[in-house]
C-alpha cells in the first residue's frame, strides 16, 4: 500500500500545556521526566508530555483525598454539583473543534468523527450524569422487629477513585468514568494513556472552569507500568476503573489486592455479528461495515467476526468487500477520510502481523495491505476461508479487519458466536422478531444490537460478560460501582 498523502491541517489546534494537573495547578513531574507523543498520520513527534511517576501519583491522590474530605466539594449541595457537571458538558461542546482536533492529532482518527462523535458523546455523559447527582437515594427497610427499629440505607461516595483509560476513545472513555464518579461525589485521579494524553489534560482544565473545585479532578499522564501501577496499588485509592487490554486488566486486579480496592474493568472483545438468511442484507452489510471499520477498527466493540448464513454468504462477502474498498483512508484532517491511521507504530506492527497471518491462512477479499513508511495506515480488510480456531478469528486485532464466516443453522451460529473467552458485544440481523429475541437471549454478551450496530448512549449500560470485564459503564447502574451502600439501623422502641 502506498502511504496516503498527509497534510498538516492549518486549523489543527494548538497543543497547549502538557504538564500534569494536580490540585488545580499545572505542574512538572517531580523527577522532571517527559515522554514523546506522536502524530500517527506522519509518525513525527507531536509534543513532549510531563511523565507522572509514583511520586506524582501520590501527590495527586493526596490532593484528591483532601478535596474529598473537606472543602468546597465536600460541602457542595448535590444540586450545585449537578450544575457544575452539566456546565462541564456544555464546555466540551463549546470547545468541540479544539477537542476534536486534539484527538485527531494525538490518536489519528478523522476530525469530523472526533468532533461530531467523541466530543458529543463525552458531553452527553456529563449532561446525563449531572441529573443523577440529585437522585442517588437509599431506601427504608421494613426489618422483622416492627416498632423497634428504623432501618434505612444511604448510598455514599467511595472517596478517591483512580481512572485508567486507553487511547482509542481518549476523551469519551474518560467521560464514561469521570461523569458518574463526580455525580456520586467522589474525587478523581485520571491517568490517560501515554499514547493519547492531550484531551484528558484539557478535560481537567475545563472541569475547573465549570466550577469543579481544585483537587477533585487531577490528571496525571504517565506510563502504565509506572504511573498506572502506582495508582492501582495506592492504599488511599478506594477504587480503580480501567478500560484496556485483558492482559493489563489482570495486572490491575493483582495490583489492587493490597487494600482490596474495588475494581471495574472494561476489556477486550471479539464481537460476533450474525446475518441471518431472512435479514435485510443490504442494511446488514452497511451496518456491519461501519460496525467493524469505524474508528479504524480500534474499538472493543468492533464487529470483527461476521457470520453470514450460507444462503447470503456470497452477497455478504461481495458487499462488505465493496464497502471496504470504497472507504477513504487518510489524514484525519482530510474531510474525505473515513479511516485515519492506526494510533502508534507498535500497534500498526501488531495489526500488520495479523494481516500477514490472514494472507497465509485464508483469502483476502479486500484490502490486506498496510503502509511501510510515514503514517501508520492500514487498508480496511475482509478475510474469508478461515477456520474459527485461527488466531486471526479468535484474538482481538483492534484494527480494520473482518473475517466473514459462513454458517448453516441457528444453534450452530450461537455456539460458534459464544466460543471465545470474550463477551462484550454482538449483533444480529433478522426480519423475524422471534429469532431476534431468541438469539439476543442466547448470546453471551453485555450488549446485543439487533438490526443495528454500535449504538451507544449515556443511558445504556455497557460492559462485558466473561473475560471482557467486571461491572458496567454508563446508564444508572454504573452509579452502583461508584457508591457504597451503608445500612443504618436505629432503635426507636422496646
Ligand atoms: O493497552 P493497555 P495497550 C486492547 C487492544 C490493543 C491492546 C493493547 O487489543 O491492541 O489492548 O493496547 C495503562 N497498571 N485494547 O497496550 O496496556 C496504560 O498506560 C496500570 C482494548 O495500549 O491495556 C493505558 O492508560 N495501568 C481497549 C491503559 O492501561 C496500566 C482499549 C490501557 O493500556 C498498566 C485499548 C499497569 N500495569 C486497547 N499497563 C478497550 N477495551 O477498549 C498499562 N496500563
PDB file of C-alpha atoms in Angstrom, residues 133-283:
ATOM      1  CA  UNK A 133     -26.262  13.812  41.270  1.00  0.00           C
ATOM      2  CA  UNK A 134     -29.572  14.751  42.942  1.00  0.00           C
ATOM      3  CA  UNK A 135     -31.115  11.282  42.697  1.00  0.00           C
ATOM      4  CA  UNK A 136     -28.738   8.909  44.432  1.00  0.00           C
ATOM      5  CA  UNK A 137     -31.167   7.577  47.001  1.00  0.00           C
ATOM      6  CA  UNK A 138     -31.223   4.891  49.644  1.00  0.00           C
ATOM      7  CA  UNK A 139     -34.328   3.104  50.883  1.00  0.00           C
ATOM      8  CA  UNK A 140     -36.170   2.348  54.121  1.00  0.00           C
ATOM      9  CA  UNK A 141     -36.173  -1.313  55.048  1.00  0.00           C
ATOM     10  CA  UNK A 142     -39.027  -2.960  56.992  1.00  0.00           C
ATOM     11  CA  UNK A 143     -36.937  -5.371  59.100  1.00  0.00           C
ATOM     12  CA  UNK A 144     -38.544  -8.112  61.211  1.00  0.00           C
ATOM     13  CA  UNK A 145     -38.966  -6.216  64.505  1.00  0.00           C
ATOM     14  CA  UNK A 146     -41.980  -3.956  63.997  1.00  0.00           C
ATOM     15  CA  UNK A 147     -41.915  -0.749  66.011  1.00  0.00           C
ATOM     16  CA  UNK A 148     -38.438  -1.337  67.461  1.00  0.00           C
ATOM     17  CA  UNK A 149     -36.063  -0.284  64.714  1.00  0.00           C
ATOM     18  CA  UNK A 150     -35.959   2.207  61.923  1.00  0.00           C
ATOM     19  CA  UNK A 151     -33.628   0.918  59.213  1.00  0.00           C
ATOM     20  CA  UNK A 152     -32.545   2.669  56.079  1.00  0.00           C
ATOM     21  CA  UNK A 153     -29.729   2.710  53.560  1.00  0.00           C
ATOM     22  CA  UNK A 154     -27.579   5.560  52.355  1.00  0.00           C
ATOM     23  CA  UNK A 155     -25.532   5.487  49.184  1.00  0.00           C
ATOM     24  CA  UNK A 156     -22.252   7.222  49.792  1.00  0.00           C
ATOM     25  CA  UNK A 157     -19.328   8.181  47.604  1.00  0.00           C
ATOM     26  CA  UNK A 158     -16.307   5.874  47.772  1.00  0.00           C
ATOM     27  CA  UNK A 159     -13.581   8.510  48.129  1.00  0.00           C
ATOM     28  CA  UNK A 160     -10.652   8.805  45.716  1.00  0.00           C
ATOM     29  CA  UNK A 161     -11.119   6.829  42.520  1.00  0.00           C
ATOM     30  CA  UNK A 162      -8.337   6.016  40.045  1.00  0.00           C
ATOM     31  CA  UNK A 163      -9.475   6.069  36.443  1.00  0.00           C
ATOM     32  CA  UNK A 164      -7.168   4.464  33.875  1.00  0.00           C
ATOM     33  CA  UNK A 165      -8.170   4.976  30.270  1.00  0.00           C
ATOM     34  CA  UNK A 166      -6.940   3.800  26.857  1.00  0.00           C
ATOM     35  CA  UNK A 167      -6.083   5.512  23.598  1.00  0.00           C
ATOM     36  CA  UNK A 168      -8.920   4.516  21.285  1.00  0.00           C
ATOM     37  CA  UNK A 169     -11.577   6.962  22.565  1.00  0.00           C
ATOM     38  CA  UNK A 170      -9.448   9.028  24.937  1.00  0.00           C
ATOM     39  CA  UNK A 171     -11.941  11.755  25.819  1.00  0.00           C
ATOM     40  CA  UNK A 172     -15.111   9.699  25.573  1.00  0.00           C
ATOM     41  CA  UNK A 173     -13.893   6.896  27.819  1.00  0.00           C
ATOM     42  CA  UNK A 174     -12.529   9.428  30.316  1.00  0.00           C
ATOM     43  CA  UNK A 175     -16.054  10.896  30.383  1.00  0.00           C
ATOM     44  CA  UNK A 176     -17.625   7.437  30.838  1.00  0.00           C
ATOM     45  CA  UNK A 177     -15.717   7.222  34.101  1.00  0.00           C
ATOM     46  CA  UNK A 178     -15.376  10.818  35.334  1.00  0.00           C
ATOM     47  CA  UNK A 179     -19.051  11.729  34.912  1.00  0.00           C
ATOM     48  CA  UNK A 180     -20.544   9.067  37.225  1.00  0.00           C
ATOM     49  CA  UNK A 181     -17.610   9.378  39.639  1.00  0.00           C
ATOM     50  CA  UNK A 182     -18.351  13.103  40.017  1.00  0.00           C
ATOM     51  CA  UNK A 183     -22.128  12.673  40.120  1.00  0.00           C
ATOM     52  CA  UNK A 184     -21.698  10.369  43.114  1.00  0.00           C
ATOM     53  CA  UNK A 185     -19.381  12.885  44.841  1.00  0.00           C
ATOM     54  CA  UNK A 186     -16.041  11.078  44.501  1.00  0.00           C
ATOM     55  CA  UNK A 187     -12.731  12.733  43.693  1.00  0.00           C
ATOM     56  CA  UNK A 188     -10.511  11.551  40.876  1.00  0.00           C
ATOM     57  CA  UNK A 189      -7.005  10.806  39.697  1.00  0.00           C
ATOM     58  CA  UNK A 190      -7.297  10.269  35.962  1.00  0.00           C
ATOM     59  CA  UNK A 191      -4.440   8.544  34.145  1.00  0.00           C
ATOM     60  CA  UNK A 192      -4.816   8.825  30.389  1.00  0.00           C
ATOM     61  CA  UNK A 193      -2.967   6.542  28.001  1.00  0.00           C
ATOM     62  CA  UNK A 194       0.624   7.602  27.409  1.00  0.00           C
ATOM     63  CA  UNK A 195      -0.205   7.425  23.694  1.00  0.00           C
ATOM     64  CA  UNK A 196      -3.040   9.998  23.820  1.00  0.00           C
ATOM     65  CA  UNK A 197      -2.946  12.243  26.899  1.00  0.00           C
ATOM     66  CA  UNK A 198      -3.979  15.588  25.398  1.00  0.00           C
ATOM     67  CA  UNK A 199      -7.762  15.667  25.698  1.00  0.00           C
ATOM     68  CA  UNK A 200      -7.707  14.365  29.281  1.00  0.00           C
ATOM     69  CA  UNK A 201      -5.497  17.297  30.292  1.00  0.00           C
ATOM     70  CA  UNK A 202      -7.918  19.698  28.615  1.00  0.00           C
ATOM     71  CA  UNK A 203     -10.850  17.971  30.299  1.00  0.00           C
ATOM     72  CA  UNK A 204      -9.221  18.647  33.667  1.00  0.00           C
ATOM     73  CA  UNK A 205      -8.816  22.335  32.836  1.00  0.00           C
ATOM     74  CA  UNK A 206     -12.408  22.652  31.638  1.00  0.00           C
ATOM     75  CA  UNK A 207     -13.629  20.960  34.825  1.00  0.00           C
ATOM     76  CA  UNK A 208     -12.029  23.779  36.839  1.00  0.00           C
ATOM     77  CA  UNK A 209     -13.655  26.325  34.542  1.00  0.00           C
ATOM     78  CA  UNK A 210     -17.001  24.590  35.086  1.00  0.00           C
ATOM     79  CA  UNK A 211     -16.730  25.143  38.842  1.00  0.00           C
ATOM     80  CA  UNK A 212     -15.472  21.741  39.912  1.00  0.00           C
ATOM     81  CA  UNK A 213     -13.040  22.683  42.686  1.00  0.00           C
ATOM     82  CA  UNK A 214      -9.260  22.128  42.563  1.00  0.00           C
ATOM     83  CA  UNK A 215      -8.165  18.660  43.621  1.00  0.00           C
ATOM     84  CA  UNK A 216     -11.412  16.991  42.536  1.00  0.00           C
ATOM     85  CA  UNK A 217     -10.261  16.007  39.050  1.00  0.00           C
ATOM     86  CA  UNK A 218      -6.478  15.523  38.840  1.00  0.00           C
ATOM     87  CA  UNK A 219      -4.894  14.359  35.597  1.00  0.00           C
ATOM     88  CA  UNK A 220      -1.558  12.545  35.630  1.00  0.00           C
ATOM     89  CA  UNK A 221      -0.248  11.259  32.296  1.00  0.00           C
ATOM     90  CA  UNK A 222       2.394   8.579  32.650  1.00  0.00           C
ATOM     91  CA  UNK A 223       3.377   5.070  31.671  1.00  0.00           C
ATOM     92  CA  UNK A 224       1.173   2.134  32.538  1.00  0.00           C
ATOM     93  CA  UNK A 225       3.768   0.077  34.343  1.00  0.00           C
ATOM     94  CA  UNK A 226       4.794   3.085  36.439  1.00  0.00           C
ATOM     95  CA  UNK A 227       2.036   5.675  36.996  1.00  0.00           C
ATOM     96  CA  UNK A 228      -0.755   3.190  36.200  1.00  0.00           C
ATOM     97  CA  UNK A 229       0.620   0.598  38.579  1.00  0.00           C
ATOM     98  CA  UNK A 230       1.226   3.219  41.317  1.00  0.00           C
ATOM     99  CA  UNK A 231      -2.382   4.349  41.084  1.00  0.00           C
ATOM    100  CA  UNK A 232      -3.655   0.777  41.146  1.00  0.00           C
ATOM    101  CA  UNK A 233      -1.585  -0.054  44.228  1.00  0.00           C
ATOM    102  CA  UNK A 234      -2.130   3.187  46.152  1.00  0.00           C
ATOM    103  CA  UNK A 235      -3.606   2.495  49.604  1.00  0.00           C
ATOM    104  CA  UNK A 236      -5.681   5.707  49.628  1.00  0.00           C
ATOM    105  CA  UNK A 237      -7.438   4.905  46.374  1.00  0.00           C
ATOM    106  CA  UNK A 238     -10.799   3.265  47.029  1.00  0.00           C
ATOM    107  CA  UNK A 239     -11.495   2.054  43.532  1.00  0.00           C
ATOM    108  CA  UNK A 240      -9.912   1.681  40.118  1.00  0.00           C
ATOM    109  CA  UNK A 241     -11.926   1.741  36.939  1.00  0.00           C
ATOM    110  CA  UNK A 242      -9.943   0.542  33.965  1.00  0.00           C
ATOM    111  CA  UNK A 243     -10.529   0.220  30.229  1.00  0.00           C
ATOM    112  CA  UNK A 244      -7.899  -1.524  28.151  1.00  0.00           C
ATOM    113  CA  UNK A 245      -6.487  -4.903  27.292  1.00  0.00           C
ATOM    114  CA  UNK A 246      -7.433  -8.078  29.105  1.00  0.00           C
ATOM    115  CA  UNK A 247      -3.774  -8.695  29.978  1.00  0.00           C
ATOM    116  CA  UNK A 248      -3.472  -5.303  31.698  1.00  0.00           C
ATOM    117  CA  UNK A 249      -6.850  -5.912  33.345  1.00  0.00           C
ATOM    118  CA  UNK A 250      -5.348  -8.940  35.065  1.00  0.00           C
ATOM    119  CA  UNK A 251      -2.361  -6.839  36.218  1.00  0.00           C
ATOM    120  CA  UNK A 252      -4.790  -4.275  37.645  1.00  0.00           C
ATOM    121  CA  UNK A 253      -6.619  -6.947  39.627  1.00  0.00           C
ATOM    122  CA  UNK A 254      -3.313  -8.170  41.071  1.00  0.00           C
ATOM    123  CA  UNK A 255      -2.200  -4.603  41.856  1.00  0.00           C
ATOM    124  CA  UNK A 256      -5.466  -3.791  43.649  1.00  0.00           C
ATOM    125  CA  UNK A 257      -5.114  -6.669  46.101  1.00  0.00           C
ATOM    126  CA  UNK A 258      -3.115  -4.684  48.699  1.00  0.00           C
ATOM    127  CA  UNK A 259      -6.022  -2.616  50.074  1.00  0.00           C
ATOM    128  CA  UNK A 260      -8.687  -4.739  48.309  1.00  0.00           C
ATOM    129  CA  UNK A 261      -9.847  -1.692  46.414  1.00  0.00           C
ATOM    130  CA  UNK A 262     -12.887  -2.085  44.238  1.00  0.00           C
ATOM    131  CA  UNK A 263     -12.143  -2.736  40.578  1.00  0.00           C
ATOM    132  CA  UNK A 264     -14.221  -2.390  37.459  1.00  0.00           C
ATOM    133  CA  UNK A 265     -12.850  -3.487  34.119  1.00  0.00           C
ATOM    134  CA  UNK A 266     -13.915  -2.896  30.542  1.00  0.00           C
ATOM    135  CA  UNK A 267     -11.651  -5.133  28.490  1.00  0.00           C
ATOM    136  CA  UNK A 268     -11.311  -6.582  25.050  1.00  0.00           C
ATOM    137  CA  UNK A 269     -13.833  -8.078  22.682  1.00  0.00           C
ATOM    138  CA  UNK A 270     -14.140 -10.182  19.542  1.00  0.00           C
ATOM    139  CA  UNK A 271     -17.720  -9.463  18.666  1.00  0.00           C
ATOM    140  CA  UNK A 272     -19.845 -11.859  16.641  1.00  0.00           C
ATOM    141  CA  UNK A 273     -22.169 -10.169  14.179  1.00  0.00           C
ATOM    142  CA  UNK A 274     -24.720 -12.533  12.644  1.00  0.00           C
ATOM    143  CA  UNK A 275     -26.553 -12.042   9.371  1.00  0.00           C
ATOM    144  CA  UNK A 276     -29.476 -14.463   9.233  1.00  0.00           C
ATOM    145  CA  UNK A 277     -30.953 -15.807   5.986  1.00  0.00           C
ATOM    146  CA  UNK A 278     -34.029 -13.577   6.360  1.00  0.00           C
ATOM    147  CA  UNK A 279     -32.104 -10.346   7.047  1.00  0.00           C
ATOM    148  CA  UNK A 280     -32.316  -7.144   5.031  1.00  0.00           C
ATOM    149  CA  UNK A 281     -28.921  -7.988   3.575  1.00  0.00           C
ATOM    150  CA  UNK A 282     -28.102  -4.561   2.165  1.00  0.00           C
ATOM    151  CA  UNK A 283     -28.815  -2.866   5.500  1.00  0.00           C
TER     152      UNK A 283
END
